[in-house]
Short mmCIF file of C-alpha atoms in Angstrom, two decimals:
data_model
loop_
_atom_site.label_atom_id
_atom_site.label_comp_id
_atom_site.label_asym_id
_atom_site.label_seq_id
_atom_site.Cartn_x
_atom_site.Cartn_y
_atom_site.Cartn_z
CA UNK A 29 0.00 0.00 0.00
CA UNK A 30 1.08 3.17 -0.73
CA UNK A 31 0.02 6.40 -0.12
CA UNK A 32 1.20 9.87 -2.58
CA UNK A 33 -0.25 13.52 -1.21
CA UNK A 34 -1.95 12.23 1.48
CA UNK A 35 -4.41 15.15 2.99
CA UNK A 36 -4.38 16.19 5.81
CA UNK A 37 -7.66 15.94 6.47
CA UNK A 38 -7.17 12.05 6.12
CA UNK A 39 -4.37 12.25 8.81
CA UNK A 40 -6.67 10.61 11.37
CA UNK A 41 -7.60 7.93 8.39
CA UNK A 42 -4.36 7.41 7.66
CA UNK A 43 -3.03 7.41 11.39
CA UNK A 44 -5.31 4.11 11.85
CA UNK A 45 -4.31 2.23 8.47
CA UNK A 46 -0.48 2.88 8.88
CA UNK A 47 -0.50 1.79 12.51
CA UNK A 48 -2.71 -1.31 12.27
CA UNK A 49 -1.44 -2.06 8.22
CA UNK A 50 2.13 -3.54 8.18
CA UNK A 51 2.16 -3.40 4.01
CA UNK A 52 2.14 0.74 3.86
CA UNK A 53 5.64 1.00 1.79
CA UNK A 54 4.94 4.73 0.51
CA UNK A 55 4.13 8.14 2.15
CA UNK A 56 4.45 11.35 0.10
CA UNK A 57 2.93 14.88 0.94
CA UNK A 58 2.86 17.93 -0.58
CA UNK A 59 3.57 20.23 2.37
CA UNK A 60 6.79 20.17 4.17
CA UNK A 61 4.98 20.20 7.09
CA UNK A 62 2.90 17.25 6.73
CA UNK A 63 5.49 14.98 7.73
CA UNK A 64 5.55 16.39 11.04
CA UNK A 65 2.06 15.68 10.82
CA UNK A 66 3.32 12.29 9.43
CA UNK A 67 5.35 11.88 12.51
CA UNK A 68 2.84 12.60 14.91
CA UNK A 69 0.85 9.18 13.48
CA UNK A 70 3.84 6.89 14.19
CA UNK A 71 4.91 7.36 10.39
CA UNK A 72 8.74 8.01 10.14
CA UNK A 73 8.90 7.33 6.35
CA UNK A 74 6.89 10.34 4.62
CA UNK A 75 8.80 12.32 1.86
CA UNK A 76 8.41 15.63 0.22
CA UNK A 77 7.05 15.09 -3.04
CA UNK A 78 6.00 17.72 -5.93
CA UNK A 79 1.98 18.26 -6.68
CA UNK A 80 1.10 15.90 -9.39
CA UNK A 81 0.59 18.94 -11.63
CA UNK A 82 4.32 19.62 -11.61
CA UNK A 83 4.90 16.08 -13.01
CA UNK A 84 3.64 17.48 -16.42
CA UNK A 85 5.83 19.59 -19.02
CA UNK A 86 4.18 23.41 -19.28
CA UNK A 87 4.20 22.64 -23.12
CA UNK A 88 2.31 19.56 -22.75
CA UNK A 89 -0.40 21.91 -20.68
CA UNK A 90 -0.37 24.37 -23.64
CA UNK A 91 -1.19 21.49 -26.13
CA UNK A 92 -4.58 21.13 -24.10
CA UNK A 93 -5.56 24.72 -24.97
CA UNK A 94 -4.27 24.98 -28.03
CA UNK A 95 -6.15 22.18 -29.60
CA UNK A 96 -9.73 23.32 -27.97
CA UNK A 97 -12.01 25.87 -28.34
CA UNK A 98 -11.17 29.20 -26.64
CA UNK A 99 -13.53 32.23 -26.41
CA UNK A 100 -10.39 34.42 -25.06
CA UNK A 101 -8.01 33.69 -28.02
CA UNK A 102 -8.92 37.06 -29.46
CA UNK A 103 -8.45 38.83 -26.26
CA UNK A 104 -6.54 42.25 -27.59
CA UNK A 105 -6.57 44.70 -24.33
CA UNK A 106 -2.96 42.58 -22.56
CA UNK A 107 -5.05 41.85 -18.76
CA UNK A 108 -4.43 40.81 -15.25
CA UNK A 109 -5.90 37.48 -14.45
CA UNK A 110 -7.51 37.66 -10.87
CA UNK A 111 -8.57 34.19 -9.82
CA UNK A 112 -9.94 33.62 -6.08
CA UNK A 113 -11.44 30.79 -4.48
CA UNK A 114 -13.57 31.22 -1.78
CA UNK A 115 -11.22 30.91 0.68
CA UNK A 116 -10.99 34.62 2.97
CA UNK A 117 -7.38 36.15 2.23
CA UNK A 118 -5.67 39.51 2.80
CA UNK A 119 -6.57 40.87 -0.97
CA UNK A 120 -8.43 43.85 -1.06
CA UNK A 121 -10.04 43.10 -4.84
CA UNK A 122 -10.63 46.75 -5.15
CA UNK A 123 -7.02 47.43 -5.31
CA UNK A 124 -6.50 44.95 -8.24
CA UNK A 125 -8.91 46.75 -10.44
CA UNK A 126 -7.40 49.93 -9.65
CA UNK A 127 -4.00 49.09 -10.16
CA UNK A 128 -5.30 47.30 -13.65
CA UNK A 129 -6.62 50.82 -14.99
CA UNK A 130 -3.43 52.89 -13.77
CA UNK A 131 -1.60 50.58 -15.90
CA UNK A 132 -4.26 50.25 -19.27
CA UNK A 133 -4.72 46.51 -17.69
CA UNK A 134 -8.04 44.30 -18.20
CA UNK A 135 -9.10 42.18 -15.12
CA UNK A 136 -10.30 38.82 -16.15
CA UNK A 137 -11.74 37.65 -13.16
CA UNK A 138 -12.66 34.50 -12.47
CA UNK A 139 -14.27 32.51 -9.01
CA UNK A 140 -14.75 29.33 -7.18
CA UNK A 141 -16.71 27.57 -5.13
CA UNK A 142 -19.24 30.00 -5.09
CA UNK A 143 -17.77 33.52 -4.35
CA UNK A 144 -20.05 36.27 -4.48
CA UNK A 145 -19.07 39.96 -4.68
CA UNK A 146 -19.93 42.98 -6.88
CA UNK A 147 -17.22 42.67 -10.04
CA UNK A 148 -18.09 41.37 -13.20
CA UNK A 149 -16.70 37.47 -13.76
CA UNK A 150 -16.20 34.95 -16.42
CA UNK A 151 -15.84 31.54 -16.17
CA UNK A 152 -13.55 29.41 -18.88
CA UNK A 153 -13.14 25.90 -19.36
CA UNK A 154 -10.66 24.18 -17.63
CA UNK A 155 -8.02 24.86 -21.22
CA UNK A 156 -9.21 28.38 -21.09
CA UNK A 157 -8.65 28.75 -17.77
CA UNK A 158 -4.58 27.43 -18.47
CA UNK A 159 -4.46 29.87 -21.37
CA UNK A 160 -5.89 32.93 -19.30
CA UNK A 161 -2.51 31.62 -16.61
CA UNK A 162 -0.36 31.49 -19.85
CA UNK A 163 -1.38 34.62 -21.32
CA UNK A 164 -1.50 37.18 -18.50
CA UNK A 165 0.32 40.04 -17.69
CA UNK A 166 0.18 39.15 -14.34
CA UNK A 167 -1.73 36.68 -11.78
CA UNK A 168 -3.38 37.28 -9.02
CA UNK A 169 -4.78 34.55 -6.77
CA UNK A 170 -5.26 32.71 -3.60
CA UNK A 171 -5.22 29.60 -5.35
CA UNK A 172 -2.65 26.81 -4.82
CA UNK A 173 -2.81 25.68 -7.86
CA UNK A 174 -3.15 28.88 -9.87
CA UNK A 175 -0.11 29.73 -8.74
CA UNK A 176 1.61 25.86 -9.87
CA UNK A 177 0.72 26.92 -13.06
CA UNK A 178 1.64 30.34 -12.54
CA UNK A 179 5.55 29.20 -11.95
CA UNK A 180 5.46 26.12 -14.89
CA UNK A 181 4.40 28.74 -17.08
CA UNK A 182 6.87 31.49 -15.94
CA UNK A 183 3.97 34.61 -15.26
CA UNK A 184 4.40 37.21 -12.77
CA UNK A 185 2.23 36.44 -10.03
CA UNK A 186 1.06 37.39 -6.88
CA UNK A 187 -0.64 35.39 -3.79
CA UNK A 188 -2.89 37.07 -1.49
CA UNK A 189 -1.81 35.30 1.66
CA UNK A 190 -5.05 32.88 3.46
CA UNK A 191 -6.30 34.07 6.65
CA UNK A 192 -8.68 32.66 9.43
CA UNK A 193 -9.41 28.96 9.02
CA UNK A 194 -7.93 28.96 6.13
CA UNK A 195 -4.47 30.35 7.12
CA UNK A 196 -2.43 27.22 7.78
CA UNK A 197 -3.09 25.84 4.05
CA UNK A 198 -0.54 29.13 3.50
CA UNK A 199 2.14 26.40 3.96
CA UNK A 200 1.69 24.98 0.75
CA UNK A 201 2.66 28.16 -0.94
CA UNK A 202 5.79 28.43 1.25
CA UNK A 203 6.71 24.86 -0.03
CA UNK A 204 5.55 25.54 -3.81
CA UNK A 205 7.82 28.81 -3.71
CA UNK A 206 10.68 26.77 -1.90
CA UNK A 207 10.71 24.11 -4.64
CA UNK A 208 11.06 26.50 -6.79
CA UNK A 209 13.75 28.30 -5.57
CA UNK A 210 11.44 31.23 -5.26
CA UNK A 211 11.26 34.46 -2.31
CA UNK A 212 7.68 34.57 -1.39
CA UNK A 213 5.27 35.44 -4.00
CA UNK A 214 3.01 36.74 -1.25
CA UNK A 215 0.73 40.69 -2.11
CA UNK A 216 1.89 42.97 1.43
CA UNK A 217 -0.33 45.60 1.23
CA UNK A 218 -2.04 45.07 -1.82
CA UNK A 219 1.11 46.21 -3.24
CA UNK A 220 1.25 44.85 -6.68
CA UNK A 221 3.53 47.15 -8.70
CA UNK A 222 7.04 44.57 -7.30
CA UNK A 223 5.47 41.25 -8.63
CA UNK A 224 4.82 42.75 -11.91
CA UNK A 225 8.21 43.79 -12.60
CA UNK A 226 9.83 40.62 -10.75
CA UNK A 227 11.83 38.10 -12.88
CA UNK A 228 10.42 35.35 -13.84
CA UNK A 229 12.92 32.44 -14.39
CA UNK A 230 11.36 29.49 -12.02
CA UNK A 231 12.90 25.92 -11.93
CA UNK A 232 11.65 23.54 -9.97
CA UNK A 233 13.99 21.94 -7.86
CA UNK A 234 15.01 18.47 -8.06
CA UNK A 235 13.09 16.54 -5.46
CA UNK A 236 13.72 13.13 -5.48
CA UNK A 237 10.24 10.91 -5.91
CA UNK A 238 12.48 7.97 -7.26
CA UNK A 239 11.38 5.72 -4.48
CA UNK A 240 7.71 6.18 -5.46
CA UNK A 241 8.62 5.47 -9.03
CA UNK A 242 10.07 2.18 -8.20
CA UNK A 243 7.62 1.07 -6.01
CA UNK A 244 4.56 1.69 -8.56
CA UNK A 245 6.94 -0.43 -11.11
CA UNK A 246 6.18 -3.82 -8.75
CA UNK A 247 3.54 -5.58 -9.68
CA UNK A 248 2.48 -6.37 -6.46
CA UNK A 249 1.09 -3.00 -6.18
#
């Protein structure tokens, strides 16, 4: 048995299967953190491994939008891409909008999981949502994995930091930004002018995940 970005919501799950199952070869999380968490369940052998996302070449993510139908392909006006999930954070969406029209910028703005507020949306497929990423001037977003895609496709981006109940998933961030070599992408302020105008040259570091690889190459499993 093995298990690869085990939540942590299934901690308590997992605590009772790796304690009572002798056959659990494999533990991988995303977070740095989670194997403390790990630790705390009798588990000594979790690893660090990378989002399954990041397993995938940014050209063969391109290939999915390139080959579908896209209703923001003739998108002229360059635009920030502001994408927030429910989740409460520090950004004060205002400020996006009215950094956008100091700088001639379109917001595309798009939400999840059911966020309500006053500014006008759209909502893309799944490819169009990779080719609004790909395509922006700059991101914006309290998204984990807006900002993956964010660094595999080498944007200027920003992350409005979680707060509340949500604050300790903020630790995913600091380990997306430390495997890629990255200081923190977080918005102080609602300060956006430095992440525009930041380099963007991300490369993910080398984290081994050879030990998962051979294990899902026996049969047995």
């Amino acid at each position: 048995m093995i298990f690869y970005l085990i939540q942590f919501l299934l901690l308590l799950i997992f605590s009772y299967t790796y304690v009572n199952e002798s056959n659990v070869k494999y533990v991988g999380v995303r977070e740095r953190n989670g194997i403390d968490l790990c630790k705390l369940c009798s588990c000594d052998i979790a690893e660090l491994v990378p989002d399954p996302t990041l397993l995938i070449a940014p050209d063969d993510y391109r290939k999915l939008y390139r080959v579908s139908e896209n209703r923001f392909k003739n998108q002229k006006q360059p635009f920030i891409f502001l994408y927030l999930l429910e989740n409460q954070c520090e950004l004060d969406k205002e400020s996006v909008f009215n950094y956008a029209k100091s700088r001639g910028l379109k917001v595309l703005y798009t939400t999840g999981n059911g966020l309500l507020d006053k500014y006008t949306k759209c909502y893309p497929t799944i490819e169009e949502w990779l080719y609004l990423i790909d395509n922006a001037e700059l991101v914006i977003t309290n998204s984990f994995h807006c900002a993956v895609f964010s660094c595999l496709f080498n944007k200027s981006f920003g992350v409005s930091k979680l707060v509340g109940k949500f604050e300790s998933m903020n630790s995913r961030f600091d380990t997306l930004f430390e495997q890629f070599q990255l200081e923190p992408k977080y918005i102080i302020n609602n300060e956006l002018s430095n992440i525009e105008h930041s380099k963007n040259c991300y490369k993910l570091k080398n984290i081994n995940i050879s030990n998962f690889v051979d294990l899902l190459k026996i049969k047995e499993y």
